Every structure is written in C-alpha cells, then in structure tokens.
PDB file of C-alpha atoms in Angstrom:
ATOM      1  CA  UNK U   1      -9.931  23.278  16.733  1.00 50.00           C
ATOM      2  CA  UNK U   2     -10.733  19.797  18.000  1.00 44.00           C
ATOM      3  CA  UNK U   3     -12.714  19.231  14.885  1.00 48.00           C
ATOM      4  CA  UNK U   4     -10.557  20.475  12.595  1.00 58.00           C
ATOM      5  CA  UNK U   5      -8.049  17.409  14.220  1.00 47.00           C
ATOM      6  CA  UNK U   6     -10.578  15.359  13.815  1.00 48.00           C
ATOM      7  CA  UNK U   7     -10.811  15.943  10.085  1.00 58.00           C
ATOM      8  CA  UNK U   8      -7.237  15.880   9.594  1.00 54.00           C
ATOM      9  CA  UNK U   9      -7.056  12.697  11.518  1.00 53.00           C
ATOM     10  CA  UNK U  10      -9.984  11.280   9.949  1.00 57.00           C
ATOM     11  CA  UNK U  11      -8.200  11.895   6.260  1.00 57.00           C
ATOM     12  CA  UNK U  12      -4.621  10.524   7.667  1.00 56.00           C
ATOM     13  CA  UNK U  13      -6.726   7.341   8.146  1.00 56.00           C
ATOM     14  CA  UNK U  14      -8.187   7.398   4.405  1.00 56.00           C
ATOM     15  CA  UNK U  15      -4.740   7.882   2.828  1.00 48.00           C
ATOM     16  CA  UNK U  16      -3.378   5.475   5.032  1.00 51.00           C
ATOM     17  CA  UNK U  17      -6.576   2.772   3.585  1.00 51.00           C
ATOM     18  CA  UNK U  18      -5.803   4.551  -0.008  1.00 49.00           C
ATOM     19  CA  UNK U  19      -1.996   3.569   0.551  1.00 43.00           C
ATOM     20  CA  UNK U  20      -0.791   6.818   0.210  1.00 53.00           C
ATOM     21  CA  UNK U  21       1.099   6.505   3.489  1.00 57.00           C
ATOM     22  CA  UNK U  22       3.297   9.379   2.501  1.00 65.00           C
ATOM     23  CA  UNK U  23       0.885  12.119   2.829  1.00 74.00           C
ATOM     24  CA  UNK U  24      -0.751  10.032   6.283  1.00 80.00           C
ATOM     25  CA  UNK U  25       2.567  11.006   7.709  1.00 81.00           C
ATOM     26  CA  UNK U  26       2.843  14.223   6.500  1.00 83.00           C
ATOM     27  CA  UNK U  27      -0.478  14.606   7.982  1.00 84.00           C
ATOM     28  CA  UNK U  28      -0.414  13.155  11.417  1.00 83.00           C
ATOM     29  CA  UNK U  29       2.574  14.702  12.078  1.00 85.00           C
ATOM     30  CA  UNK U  30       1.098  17.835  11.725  1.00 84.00           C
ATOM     31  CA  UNK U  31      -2.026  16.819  13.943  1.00 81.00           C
ATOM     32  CA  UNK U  32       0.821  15.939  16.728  1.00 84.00           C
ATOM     33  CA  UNK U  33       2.695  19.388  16.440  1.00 86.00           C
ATOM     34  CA  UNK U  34      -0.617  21.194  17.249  1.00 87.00           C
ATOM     35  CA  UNK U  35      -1.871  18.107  19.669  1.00 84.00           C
ATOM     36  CA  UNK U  36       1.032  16.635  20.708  1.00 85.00           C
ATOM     37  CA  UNK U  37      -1.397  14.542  23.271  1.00 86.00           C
ATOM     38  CA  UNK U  38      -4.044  13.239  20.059  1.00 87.00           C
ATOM     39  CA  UNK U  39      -4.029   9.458  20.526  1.00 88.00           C
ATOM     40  CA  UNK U  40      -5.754   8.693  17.959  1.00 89.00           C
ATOM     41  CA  UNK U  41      -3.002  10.437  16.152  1.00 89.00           C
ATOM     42  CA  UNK U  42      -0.566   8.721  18.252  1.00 92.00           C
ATOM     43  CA  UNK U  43      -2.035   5.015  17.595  1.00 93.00           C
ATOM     44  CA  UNK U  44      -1.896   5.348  13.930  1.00 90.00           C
ATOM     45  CA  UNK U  45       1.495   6.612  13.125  1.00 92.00           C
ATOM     46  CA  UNK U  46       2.307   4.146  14.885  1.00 94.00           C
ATOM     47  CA  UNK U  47       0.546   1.729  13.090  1.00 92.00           C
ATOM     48  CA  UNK U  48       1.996   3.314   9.461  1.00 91.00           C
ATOM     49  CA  UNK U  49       5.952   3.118  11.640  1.00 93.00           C
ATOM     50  CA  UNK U  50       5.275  -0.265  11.828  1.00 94.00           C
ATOM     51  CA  UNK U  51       4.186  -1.212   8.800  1.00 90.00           C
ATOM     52  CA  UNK U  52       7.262   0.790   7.549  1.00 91.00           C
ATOM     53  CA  UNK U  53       9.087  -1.119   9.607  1.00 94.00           C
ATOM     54  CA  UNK U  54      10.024   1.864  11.822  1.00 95.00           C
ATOM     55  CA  UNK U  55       9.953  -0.360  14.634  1.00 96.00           C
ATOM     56  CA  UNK U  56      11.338   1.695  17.797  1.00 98.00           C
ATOM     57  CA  UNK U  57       9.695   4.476  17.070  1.00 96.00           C
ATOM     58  CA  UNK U  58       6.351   2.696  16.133  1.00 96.00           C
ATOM     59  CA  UNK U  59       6.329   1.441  20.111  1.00 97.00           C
ATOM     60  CA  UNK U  60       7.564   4.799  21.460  1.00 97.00           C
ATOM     61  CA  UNK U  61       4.522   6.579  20.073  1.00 95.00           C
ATOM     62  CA  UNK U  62       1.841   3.351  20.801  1.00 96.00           C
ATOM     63  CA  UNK U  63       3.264   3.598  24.553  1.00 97.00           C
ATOM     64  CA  UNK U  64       2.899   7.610  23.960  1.00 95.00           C
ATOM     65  CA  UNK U  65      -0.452   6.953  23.353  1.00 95.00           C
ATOM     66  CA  UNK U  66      -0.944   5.187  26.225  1.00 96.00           C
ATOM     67  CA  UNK U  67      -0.126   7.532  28.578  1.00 95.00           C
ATOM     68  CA  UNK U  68      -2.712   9.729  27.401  1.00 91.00           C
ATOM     69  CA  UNK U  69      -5.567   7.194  27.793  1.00 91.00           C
ATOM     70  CA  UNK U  70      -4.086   3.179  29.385  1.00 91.00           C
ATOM     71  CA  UNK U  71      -7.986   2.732  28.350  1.00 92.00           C
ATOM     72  CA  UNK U  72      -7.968   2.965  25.138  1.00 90.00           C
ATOM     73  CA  UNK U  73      -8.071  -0.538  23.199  1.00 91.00           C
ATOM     74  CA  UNK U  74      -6.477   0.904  20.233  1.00 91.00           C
ATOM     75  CA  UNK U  75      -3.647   1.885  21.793  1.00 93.00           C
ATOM     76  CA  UNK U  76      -3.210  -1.331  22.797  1.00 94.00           C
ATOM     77  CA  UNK U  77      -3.622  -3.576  20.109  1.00 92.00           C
ATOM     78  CA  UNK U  78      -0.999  -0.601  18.160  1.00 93.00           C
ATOM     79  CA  UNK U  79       1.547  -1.898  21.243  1.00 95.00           C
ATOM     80  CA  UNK U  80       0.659  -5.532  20.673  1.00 93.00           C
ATOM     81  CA  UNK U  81       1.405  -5.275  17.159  1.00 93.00           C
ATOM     82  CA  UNK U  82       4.416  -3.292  17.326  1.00 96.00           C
ATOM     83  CA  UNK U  83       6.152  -5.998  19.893  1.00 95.00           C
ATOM     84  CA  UNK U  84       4.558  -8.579  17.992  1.00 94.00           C
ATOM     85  CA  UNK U  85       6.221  -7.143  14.851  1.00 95.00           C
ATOM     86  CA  UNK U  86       9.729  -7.127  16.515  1.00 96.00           C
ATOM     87  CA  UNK U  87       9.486 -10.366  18.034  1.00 95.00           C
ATOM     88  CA  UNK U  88       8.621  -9.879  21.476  1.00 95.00           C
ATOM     89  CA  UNK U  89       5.597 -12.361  21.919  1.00 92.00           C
ATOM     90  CA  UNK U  90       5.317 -12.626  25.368  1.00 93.00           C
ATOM     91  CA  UNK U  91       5.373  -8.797  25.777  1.00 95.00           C
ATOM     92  CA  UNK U  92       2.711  -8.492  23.145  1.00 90.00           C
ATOM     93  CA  UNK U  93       0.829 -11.171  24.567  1.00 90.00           C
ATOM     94  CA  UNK U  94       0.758  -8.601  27.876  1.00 92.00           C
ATOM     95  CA  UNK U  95      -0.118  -6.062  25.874  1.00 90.00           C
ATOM     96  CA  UNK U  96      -3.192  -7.834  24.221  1.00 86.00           C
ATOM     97  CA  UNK U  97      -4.685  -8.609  28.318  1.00 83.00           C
TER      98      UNK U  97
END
C-alpha cells in the first residue's frame, strides 16, 4: 500500500510540474483520505494551496506536515513559503532556521 502512495504521490508531483494542478489535487487528496499522516502529501498540497492562493489552508496542512516529521526540510521550506506568501516575514524567516 505504501507504494502504491508513493506512485500516486509521485504522479501528483508530475501534474503539478505538467501544470495540471487540477488533477494534483484530485490526487493528493485522495493519497490523504487513505494516509491522512503522508507528508509528502501534506507538503505539496500545500505548495499547489499556495500557489492557488489558498493561503490558510496552504499553512494548516505545511504545519500538518510538520507534526508528522518537525525534521523534514520540506515541510519547512512549504511553511516558509506559505508565511512568506501572506506576508509574515519574520515568521517565515523562523521557519527557514
């Protein structure tokens, strides 16, 4: 089962490159019903919120992410940018150490 996350991760991330950010969502968010605790599923919906614009919810699920690994330096730099993104420097600049 892990692999088959992996995969469907993995292909989130190419339609994500491929723009195609529709289907990314589609498909993470189906990763997160079966794995609610994937980071790496966590960290880039996040990513795709933000971009979106989806701000709130883009740091909810970066600091979601975090509580499954504070180690992980994605997770991180998806944090960063989200605060970044809504203006919070200094908090971003936390984030980033």
């Amino acid at each position: 089962m892990l692999l088959t996350w992996c995969r469907r991760i993995t292909a989130a991330r190419g339609s994500i490159e491929s723009l195609s950010e529709g289907n990314s969502q589609n498909q993470l968010q189906s990763v997160l019903a079966e794995a609610p605790g994937s980071g790496r599923a966590l960290t880039l919906l996040s990513a795709l919120l933000r971009e979106r614009g989806s701000l709130a919810e883009a740091e909810r699920l970066a600091r979601q992410a975090l509580v499954q690994d504070d180690r992980a330096p994605v997770a991180w730099q998806a944090l960063a940018g989200v605060l970044e993104a809504a203006g919070r420097e200094a908090e971003a600049v936390q984030a980033w150490q």
